Amino acid sequence: SYSFGVPVAQVCEVEDREDGLAVTGLWIAAEVGRVLDPVNIEAQLSGGALFGLGHAMHGEITFEGHMPRQSNFHDFRSLRLHQTPPVTVRAMGSGGPIRGAGEPGLPPAAPALGNAIFAATGTRLREMPFARGVRFA
């Protein structure tokens, strides 16, 4: 993904268990330019990616009477703590200009998860949230 001027790659690992699919690992590599605070960059990239995973799995806006049923984040199902995989982040510091690290972690999360689901199950999901087509542990 090339998001907000930052190239980001993600690999997601999914395990097909009796109680549903479990995301067991997430790896992120990003070219963020100059790395001033590696801990902050790791938190930013992993937070964005986990937010993206939660929405890819469960995020949905539904309507009733031409009005959205969800008004804010409290109305959405999110990624639960027991569903949160270990995340490994590699910030590729080229020494170039400093770029953002918060938003770029989000866009590649859904494609990485979709590819991992396909690798684990042989099913290519074409609609989100993915919970419509598979069950998550």
PDB file of C-alpha atoms in Angstrom, residues 7-69:
ATOM      1  CA  PRO A   7       4.907   2.675   1.411  1.00  0.00           C
ATOM      2  CA  VAL A   8       3.570   0.007   3.792  1.00  0.00           C
ATOM      3  CA  ALA A   9       3.515  -3.784   3.506  1.00  0.00           C
ATOM      4  CA  GLN A  10       1.574  -6.126   5.774  1.00  0.00           C
ATOM      5  CA  VAL A  11       1.389  -9.868   6.165  1.00  0.00           C
ATOM      6  CA  CYS A  12      -1.358 -11.384   8.265  1.00  0.00           C
ATOM      7  CA  GLU A  13      -1.442 -14.950   9.555  1.00  0.00           C
ATOM      8  CA  VAL A  14      -4.752 -16.734  10.160  1.00  0.00           C
ATOM      9  CA  GLU A  15      -5.363 -20.116  11.740  1.00  0.00           C
ATOM     10  CA  ASP A  16      -8.545 -22.076  11.035  1.00  0.00           C
ATOM     11  CA  ARG A  17      -9.685 -23.404  14.430  1.00  0.00           C
ATOM     12  CA  GLU A  18     -12.778 -25.266  15.596  1.00  0.00           C
ATOM     13  CA  ASP A  19     -14.290 -22.102  17.078  1.00  0.00           C
ATOM     14  CA  GLY A  20     -13.516 -19.990  13.999  1.00  0.00           C
ATOM     15  CA  LEU A  21     -10.656 -18.147  12.372  1.00  0.00           C
ATOM     16  CA  ALA A  22      -7.995 -16.676  14.624  1.00  0.00           C
ATOM     17  CA  VAL A  23      -5.571 -13.980  13.530  1.00  0.00           C
ATOM     18  CA  THR A  24      -2.312 -15.275  14.976  1.00  0.00           C
ATOM     19  CA  GLY A  25       0.215 -12.771  13.676  1.00  0.00           C
ATOM     20  CA  LEU A  26       0.636  -9.477  11.878  1.00  0.00           C
ATOM     21  CA  TRP A  27       3.850  -8.138  10.342  1.00  0.00           C
ATOM     22  CA  ILE A  28       4.245  -4.557   9.134  1.00  0.00           C
ATOM     23  CA  ALA A  29       7.070  -2.910   7.213  1.00  0.00           C
ATOM     24  CA  ALA A  30       6.936   0.798   6.393  1.00  0.00           C
ATOM     25  CA  GLU A  31       9.294   3.338   4.867  1.00  0.00           C
ATOM     26  CA  VAL A  32       8.670   6.314   7.132  1.00  0.00           C
ATOM     27  CA  GLY A  33      11.713   8.398   6.268  1.00  0.00           C
ATOM     28  CA  ARG A  34      13.751   9.510   9.265  1.00  0.00           C
ATOM     29  CA  VAL A  35      13.009   7.471  12.402  1.00  0.00           C
ATOM     30  CA  LEU A  36      13.190   9.704  15.457  1.00  0.00           C
ATOM     31  CA  ASP A  37      11.181   7.608  17.922  1.00  0.00           C
ATOM     32  CA  PRO A  38      10.967   3.913  16.973  1.00  0.00           C
ATOM     33  CA  VAL A  39       8.627   3.058  19.871  1.00  0.00           C
ATOM     34  CA  ASN A  40       6.145   5.730  18.792  1.00  0.00           C
ATOM     35  CA  ILE A  41       6.288   4.595  15.159  1.00  0.00           C
ATOM     36  CA  GLU A  42       5.657   0.988  16.228  1.00  0.00           C
ATOM     37  CA  ALA A  43       2.646   2.099  18.295  1.00  0.00           C
ATOM     38  CA  GLN A  44       1.269   4.247  15.472  1.00  0.00           C
ATOM     39  CA  LEU A  45       1.607   1.597  12.759  1.00  0.00           C
ATOM     40  CA  SER A  46       0.332  -1.280  14.893  1.00  0.00           C
ATOM     41  CA  GLY A  47      -2.579   0.792  16.228  1.00  0.00           C
ATOM     42  CA  GLY A  48      -3.677   1.756  12.724  1.00  0.00           C
ATOM     43  CA  ALA A  49      -3.368  -1.824  11.504  1.00  0.00           C
ATOM     44  CA  LEU A  50      -5.347  -3.259  14.429  1.00  0.00           C
ATOM     45  CA  PHE A  51      -8.049  -0.632  13.914  1.00  0.00           C
ATOM     46  CA  GLY A  52      -8.168  -1.693  10.253  1.00  0.00           C
ATOM     47  CA  LEU A  53      -8.359  -5.393  11.155  1.00  0.00           C
ATOM     48  CA  GLY A  54     -11.291  -4.754  13.487  1.00  0.00           C
ATOM     49  CA  HIS A  55     -13.198  -2.911  10.789  1.00  0.00           C
ATOM     50  CA  ALA A  56     -12.385  -5.515   8.140  1.00  0.00           C
ATOM     51  CA  MET A  57     -13.658  -8.240  10.455  1.00  0.00           C
ATOM     52  CA  HIS A  58     -16.742  -6.587  11.948  1.00  0.00           C
ATOM     53  CA  GLY A  59     -17.153  -2.922  10.944  1.00  0.00           C
ATOM     54  CA  GLU A  60     -20.461  -2.156   9.314  1.00  0.00           C
ATOM     55  CA  ILE A  61     -22.966   0.664   9.086  1.00  0.00           C
ATOM     56  CA  THR A  62     -26.570  -0.461   8.834  1.00  0.00           C
ATOM     57  CA  PHE A  63     -29.665   1.613   8.159  1.00  0.00           C
ATOM     58  CA  GLU A  64     -33.203   1.579   9.471  1.00  0.00           C
ATOM     59  CA  GLY A  65     -35.838   3.994   8.220  1.00  0.00           C
ATOM     60  CA  HIS A  66     -33.233   5.782   6.073  1.00  0.00           C
ATOM     61  CA  MET A  67     -31.164   6.540   9.191  1.00  0.00           C
ATOM     62  CA  PRO A  68     -27.898   4.938  10.289  1.00  0.00           C
ATOM     63  CA  ARG A  69     -28.342   2.636  13.273  1.00  0.00           C
TER      64      ARG A  69
END
